[in-house]
């Protein structure tokens, strides 16, 4: 599965309102949980799994990108939740400048290769400074979604 196959316009939020890393994770997981009609306990479990993974090492990259992710027991298919912050959020990145573009990747626990394929697709897209600038200039979730299909 590629990033494009995992994209869902309803799982994009512009702008994010959270000002810290844990808040961003909670905000993105909350959007996912709301769109998938998950119980509060499932939402909490997913949020904790993503935060636990983040404690192993920051998923922030250059260019203000962060890719928090987790493999989730019982998830039927992979999803990507995208959030764009207007202000940099401290996320432990290599340059120390904070992250503005977040790709939350949630994948089934029993399909590690799919998880890696999506992460690789995101890393490839995020390596383009032009693409990142276009993401950052997006005003709506429709703008963000359209960028991936142009």
Coordinates of N, CA and C in Angstrom, one line a residue:
X1 N 0.8 -1.2 0.0 CA 0.0 0.0 0.0 C 0.9 1.2 0.0
X2 N 0.5 2.2 -0.8 CA 1.2 3.5 -0.9 C 0.5 4.5 -0.1
X3 N 1.2 5.7 0.0 CA 0.6 6.8 0.7 C -0.7 7.2 0.0
X4 N -0.7 7.3 -1.3 CA -1.9 7.7 -2.0 C -3.1 6.8 -1.8
X5 N -2.8 5.5 -1.6 CA -3.9 4.5 -1.4 C -4.4 4.7 0.1
X6 N -3.6 5.1 1.0 CA -4.0 5.3 2.4 C -4.7 6.6 2.7
X7 N -4.6 7.6 1.7 CA -5.1 8.9 1.9 C -6.6 9.0 2.0
X8 N -7.1 9.8 2.8 CA -8.6 10.0 2.9 C -8.7 11.5 3.3
X9 N -9.5 12.2 2.4 CA -9.6 13.7 2.6 C -10.2 14.0 4.0
X10 N -11.0 13.1 4.5 CA -11.6 13.4 5.8 C -10.6 13.2 7.0
X11 N -9.4 12.7 6.7 CA -8.4 12.5 7.7 C -7.2 13.6 7.5
X12 N -7.6 14.8 7.1 CA -6.7 15.9 7.0 C -7.2 17.0 7.8
X13 N -6.3 17.7 8.6 CA -6.7 18.8 9.4 C -5.8 20.0 9.2
X14 N -6.4 21.1 8.7 CA -5.6 22.3 8.5 C -6.4 23.5 9.1
X15 N -5.9 24.3 10.0 CA -4.7 24.0 10.7 C -4.9 23.2 12.0
X16 N -3.8 22.7 12.5 CA -3.9 22.0 13.8 C -3.9 23.1 14.9
X17 N -4.5 22.8 16.0 CA -4.6 23.8 17.1 C -3.6 23.5 18.2
X18 N -3.1 22.3 18.3 CA -2.2 22.0 19.4 C -0.8 22.6 19.3
X19 N -0.3 22.9 20.4 CA 1.0 23.6 20.4 C 2.2 22.8 20.9
X20 N 1.9 21.5 21.3 CA 3.0 20.6 21.7 C 2.8 19.2 21.1
X21 N 3.8 18.4 21.1 CA 3.9 17.1 20.4 C 2.8 16.2 20.8
X22 N 2.6 16.0 22.1 CA 1.5 15.1 22.6 C 0.1 15.6 22.2
X23 N 0.0 16.9 22.2 CA -1.3 17.5 21.8 C -1.6 17.2 20.3
X24 N -0.5 17.3 19.5 CA -0.7 17.0 18.1 C -1.1 15.6 17.9
X25 N -0.4 14.7 18.5 CA -0.8 13.2 18.4 C -2.2 13.0 18.8
X26 N -2.6 13.6 20.0 CA -4.0 13.4 20.4 C -5.0 14.0 19.4
X27 N -4.7 15.2 18.9 CA -5.6 15.8 17.9 C -5.7 15.0 16.6
X28 N -4.6 14.4 16.1 CA -4.7 13.6 14.9 C -5.4 12.3 15.2
X29 N -5.1 11.6 16.3 CA -5.8 10.4 16.7 C -7.3 10.6 16.9
X30 N -7.6 11.8 17.5 CA -9.0 12.1 17.7 C -9.8 12.2 16.4
X31 N -9.2 12.9 15.4 CA -9.8 13.0 14.1 C -10.0 11.6 13.5
X32 N -9.0 10.7 13.6 CA -9.1 9.4 13.1 C -10.2 8.6 13.8
X33 N -10.3 8.7 15.1 CA -11.3 8.0 15.9 C -12.7 8.5 15.6
X34 N -12.8 9.8 15.4 CA -14.1 10.3 15.1 C -14.6 9.8 13.7
X35 N -13.7 9.9 12.7 CA -14.1 9.4 11.4 C -14.3 7.9 11.3
X36 N -13.7 7.2 12.1 CA -13.9 5.7 12.1 C -14.9 5.2 13.2
X37 N -15.5 6.2 13.9 CA -16.5 5.8 14.9 C -16.0 4.9 16.0
X38 N -14.8 5.2 16.5 CA -14.1 4.4 17.5 C -14.6 4.8 18.9
X39 N -14.6 3.8 19.8 CA -14.9 4.1 21.2 C -13.8 4.9 21.8
X40 N -14.1 5.7 22.9 CA -13.1 6.5 23.6 C -11.9 5.6 24.0
X41 N -12.2 4.4 24.5 CA -11.1 3.5 24.9 C -10.2 3.1 23.8
X42 N -10.7 2.9 22.6 CA -9.9 2.6 21.4 C -9.0 3.8 21.0
X43 N -9.6 5.0 21.1 CA -8.9 6.2 20.8 C -7.7 6.4 21.8
X44 N -8.0 6.2 23.0 CA -6.9 6.3 24.0 C -5.8 5.3 23.8
X45 N -6.2 4.1 23.5 CA -5.2 3.0 23.2 C -4.3 3.4 22.1
X46 N -4.9 3.9 21.0 CA -4.1 4.3 19.8 C -3.2 5.4 20.1
X47 N -3.7 6.4 20.8 CA -2.9 7.6 21.2 C -1.7 7.1 22.1
X48 N -1.9 6.2 23.0 CA -0.9 5.7 23.9 C 0.2 5.0 23.1
X49 N -0.3 4.2 22.1 CA 0.6 3.4 21.2 C 1.5 4.3 20.4
X50 N 1.0 5.4 19.9 CA 1.8 6.3 19.1 C 2.8 7.1 20.0
X51 N 2.3 7.5 21.2 CA 3.2 8.2 22.1 C 4.3 7.2 22.6
X52 N 4.0 6.0 22.8 CA 5.0 5.0 23.3 C 6.1 4.8 22.2
X53 N 5.6 4.8 20.9 CA 6.6 4.6 19.8 C 7.5 5.9 19.7
X54 N 6.9 7.0 19.9 CA 7.6 8.3 19.8 C 8.7 8.3 20.9
X55 N 8.5 7.7 22.1 CA 9.5 7.7 23.2 C 10.7 6.9 22.8
X56 N 10.6 6.0 21.8 CA 11.7 5.2 21.4 C 12.7 6.0 20.5
X57 N 12.2 7.1 20.0 CA 13.0 7.9 19.1 C 12.0 8.8 18.3
X58 N 12.4 10.1 18.2 CA 11.6 11.0 17.5 C 11.4 10.7 16.1
X59 N 10.2 10.9 15.6 CA 9.9 10.6 14.2 C 10.0 11.9 13.3
X60 N 10.5 13.0 13.9 CA 10.7 14.2 13.2 C 11.8 14.1 12.2
X61 N 11.7 14.7 11.1 CA 12.7 14.7 10.0 C 13.1 16.2 9.7
X62 N 13.9 16.3 8.7 CA 14.3 17.6 8.2 C 13.0 18.2 7.5
X63 N 13.1 19.5 7.2 CA 12.0 20.2 6.4 C 10.8 20.4 7.2
X64 N 10.8 20.2 8.6 CA 9.6 20.4 9.4 C 8.6 19.4 9.3
X65 N 9.0 18.2 8.9 CA 8.1 17.0 8.8 C 8.2 16.1 10.0
X66 N 7.1 15.5 10.5 CA 7.2 14.5 11.5 C 6.2 13.4 11.0
X67 N 6.6 12.1 11.3 CA 5.8 11.0 10.9 C 5.6 10.1 12.1
X68 N 4.8 10.6 13.1 CA 4.4 9.7 14.2 C 3.7 8.5 13.6
X69 N 3.9 7.3 14.2 CA 3.3 6.1 13.7 C 3.2 5.0 14.7
X70 N 2.4 4.0 14.4 CA 2.3 2.8 15.3 C 1.5 1.8 14.5
X71 N 1.9 0.5 14.9 CA 1.1 -0.6 14.4 C 0.1 -1.0 15.4
X72 N -1.2 -1.1 15.0 CA -2.3 -1.2 16.0 C -3.0 -2.6 15.8
X73 N -3.1 -3.2 16.9 CA -3.8 -4.5 17.0 C -5.3 -4.3 16.6
X74 N -5.8 -5.1 15.7 CA -7.2 -5.1 15.4 C -7.6 -4.1 14.3
X75 N -6.6 -3.3 13.9 CA -6.9 -2.3 12.8 C -7.1 -3.1 11.5
X76 N -8.1 -2.8 10.7 CA -8.3 -3.6 9.5 C -7.5 -3.1 8.3
X77 N -7.2 -1.8 8.2 CA -6.4 -1.3 7.1 C -5.6 -0.1 7.6
X78 N -4.5 0.2 6.8 CA -3.7 1.3 7.2 C -4.4 2.6 6.8
X79 N -4.0 3.6 7.6 CA -4.6 5.0 7.4 C -3.5 6.0 7.7
X80 N -3.6 7.1 7.0 CA -2.7 8.2 7.2 C -3.5 9.5 7.5
X81 N -3.2 10.1 8.7 CA -3.9 11.3 9.1 C -2.9 12.4 8.9
X82 N -3.2 13.5 8.2 CA -2.3 14.6 8.0 C -2.8 15.8 8.7
X83 N -1.8 16.5 9.4 CA -2.1 17.7 10.0 C -1.0 18.8 9.7
X84 N -1.5 20.0 9.5 CA -0.6 21.1 9.2 C -0.7 22.1 10.3
X85 N 0.4 22.5 10.9 CA 0.4 23.5 11.9 C 0.9 24.8 11.4
X86 N 0.3 25.9 11.7 CA 0.8 27.2 11.3 C 2.1 27.6 12.0
X87 N 2.3 27.1 13.2 CA 3.5 27.4 14.0 C 4.3 26.1 14.2
X88 N 5.6 26.2 14.3 CA 6.4 25.0 14.6 C 6.1 24.4 15.9
X89 N 6.0 23.1 16.0 CA 5.8 22.3 17.2 C 7.0 21.5 17.5
X90 N 7.5 21.7 18.8 CA 8.7 20.9 19.2 C 8.3 19.5 19.1
X91 N 9.1 18.7 18.4 CA 8.8 17.3 18.2 C 10.1 16.5 18.2
X92 N 11.2 17.1 18.7 CA 12.5 16.4 18.8 C 13.2 16.2 17.5
X93 N 13.0 17.0 16.5 CA 13.6 16.9 15.2 C 15.1 17.2 15.2
X94 N 15.8 16.7 14.1 CA 17.2 16.9 14.0 C 17.7 18.3 13.9
X95 N 16.9 19.2 13.4 CA 17.3 20.6 13.2 C 16.9 21.5 14.4
X96 N 16.0 21.0 15.3 CA 15.6 21.7 16.4 C 14.6 22.9 16.1
X97 N 14.2 23.0 14.9 CA 13.3 24.1 14.5 C 11.8 23.7 14.7
X98 N 11.5 22.5 15.0 CA 10.1 22.2 15.2 C 9.5 21.6 13.9
X99 N 8.4 21.0 14.0 CA 7.7 20.4 12.9 C 6.4 21.2 12.6
X100 N 6.0 21.3 11.3 CA 4.7 21.9 11.0 C 3.8 20.9 10.2
X101 N 4.4 19.9 9.6 CA 3.6 19.0 8.8 C 3.7 17.6 9.5
X102 N 2.6 17.0 9.8 CA 2.5 15.8 10.5 C 1.8 14.7 9.7
X103 N 2.4 13.6 9.5 CA 1.7 12.4 8.9 C 1.6 11.3 10.0
X104 N 0.5 11.1 10.5 CA 0.2 10.1 11.5 C -0.1 8.8 10.7
X105 N 0.7 7.8 10.8 CA 0.5 6.5 10.1 C 0.1 5.5 11.1
X106 N -1.1 4.9 10.9 CA -1.6 3.8 11.7 C -1.8 2.6 10.8
X107 N -1.2 1.5 11.2 CA -1.2 0.3 10.3 C -1.5 -0.9 11.2
X108 N -2.1 -1.9 10.5 CA -2.4 -3.1 11.2 C -1.1 -3.8 11.8
X109 N -1.2 -4.3 13.0 CA -0.1 -4.9 13.6 C 0.5 -6.1 12.8
X110 N -0.4 -6.8 12.1 CA 0.0 -8.0 11.4 C 0.4 -7.8 10.0
X111 N 0.7 -6.5 9.6 CA 1.2 -6.2 8.2 C 2.3 -5.2 8.3
X112 N 3.5 -5.6 8.8 CA 4.6 -4.7 8.9 C 5.1 -4.2 7.5
X113 N 5.0 -5.0 6.5 CA 5.5 -4.5 5.2 C 4.7 -3.3 4.6
X114 N 3.4 -3.4 4.9 CA 2.6 -2.3 4.4 C 2.9 -1.0 5.2
X115 N 3.2 -1.1 6.4 CA 3.6 0.0 7.3 C 4.8 0.7 6.7
X116 N 5.8 -0.2 6.4 CA 7.1 0.3 5.9 C 6.9 1.0 4.5
X117 N 6.1 0.4 3.7 CA 5.8 1.0 2.4 C 5.3 2.4 2.5
X118 N 4.3 2.6 3.4 CA 3.7 3.9 3.6 C 4.7 4.9 4.1
X119 N 5.5 4.5 5.1 CA 6.5 5.4 5.7 C 7.5 5.8 4.6
X120 N 7.9 4.8 3.8 CA 8.8 5.1 2.7 C 8.2 6.1 1.7
X121 N 7.0 6.0 1.3 CA 6.3 6.9 0.4 C 6.3 8.3 1.0
X122 N 6.0 8.4 2.3 CA 6.0 9.7 2.9 C 7.4 10.4 2.9
X123 N 8.4 9.6 3.3 CA 9.7 10.1 3.3 C 10.2 10.6 1.9
X124 N 9.8 9.9 0.9 CA 10.1 10.3 -0.5 C 9.4 11.6 -0.8
X125 N 8.1 11.7 -0.5 CA 7.4 13.0 -0.8 C 8.0 14.1 0.0
X126 N 8.3 13.9 1.3 CA 8.8 14.9 2.2 C 10.2 15.4 1.9
X127 N 10.9 14.6 1.0 CA 12.3 15.0 0.7 C 12.3 16.2 -0.3
X128 N 11.1 16.5 -0.9 CA 11.0 17.6 -1.8 C 10.7 18.9 -1.1
X129 N 11.6 19.8 -1.1 CA 11.3 21.1 -0.4 C 10.2 21.9 -1.0
X130 N 10.1 21.8 -2.3 CA 9.0 22.4 -3.0 C 7.6 21.8 -2.6
X131 N 7.5 20.5 -2.5 CA 6.3 19.9 -2.1 C 6.0 20.3 -0.6
X132 N 6.9 20.3 0.2 CA 6.7 20.7 1.6 C 6.2 22.2 1.7
X133 N 6.8 23.1 0.9 CA 6.4 24.5 0.9 C 4.9 24.6 0.4
X134 N 4.6 23.7 -0.6 CA 3.2 23.7 -1.1 C 2.2 23.2 0.0
X135 N 2.6 22.2 0.7 CA 1.8 21.7 1.9 C 1.6 22.8 2.9
X136 N 2.7 23.5 3.2 CA 2.6 24.5 4.2 C 1.7 25.7 3.8
X137 N 1.6 25.9 2.5 CA 0.8 27.1 2.0 C -0.7 26.6 1.9
X138 N -1.0 25.4 2.1 CA -2.4 24.9 2.0 C -3.2 25.6 3.0
X139 N -4.4 25.9 2.6 CA -5.4 26.6 3.5 C -6.5 25.6 4.0
X140 N -6.7 24.6 3.2 CA -7.8 23.7 3.5 C -7.4 22.2 3.4
X141 N -8.2 21.3 3.9 CA -7.9 19.9 3.7 C -8.0 19.5 2.2
X142 N -8.9 20.2 1.4 CA -9.0 20.0 0.0 C -7.7 20.3 -0.7
X143 N -7.1 21.5 -0.3 CA -5.8 21.9 -0.9 C -4.8 20.8 -0.7
X144 N -4.7 20.3 0.5 CA -3.7 19.3 0.9 C -3.9 18.0 0.0
X145 N -5.2 17.6 0.0 CA -5.5 16.4 -0.7 C -5.2 16.5 -2.2
X146 N -5.5 17.6 -2.8 CA -5.3 17.8 -4.2 C -3.8 17.8 -4.5
X147 N -2.9 18.2 -3.6 CA -1.5 18.2 -3.9 C -0.9 16.9 -4.2
X148 N -1.5 15.9 -3.6 CA -1.0 14.5 -3.8 C -1.4 13.9 -5.1
X149 N -2.4 14.5 -5.8 CA -2.9 13.9 -7.0 C -2.7 14.8 -8.2
X150 N -1.8 15.8 -8.0 CA -1.5 16.7 -9.2 C -0.2 16.2 -9.8

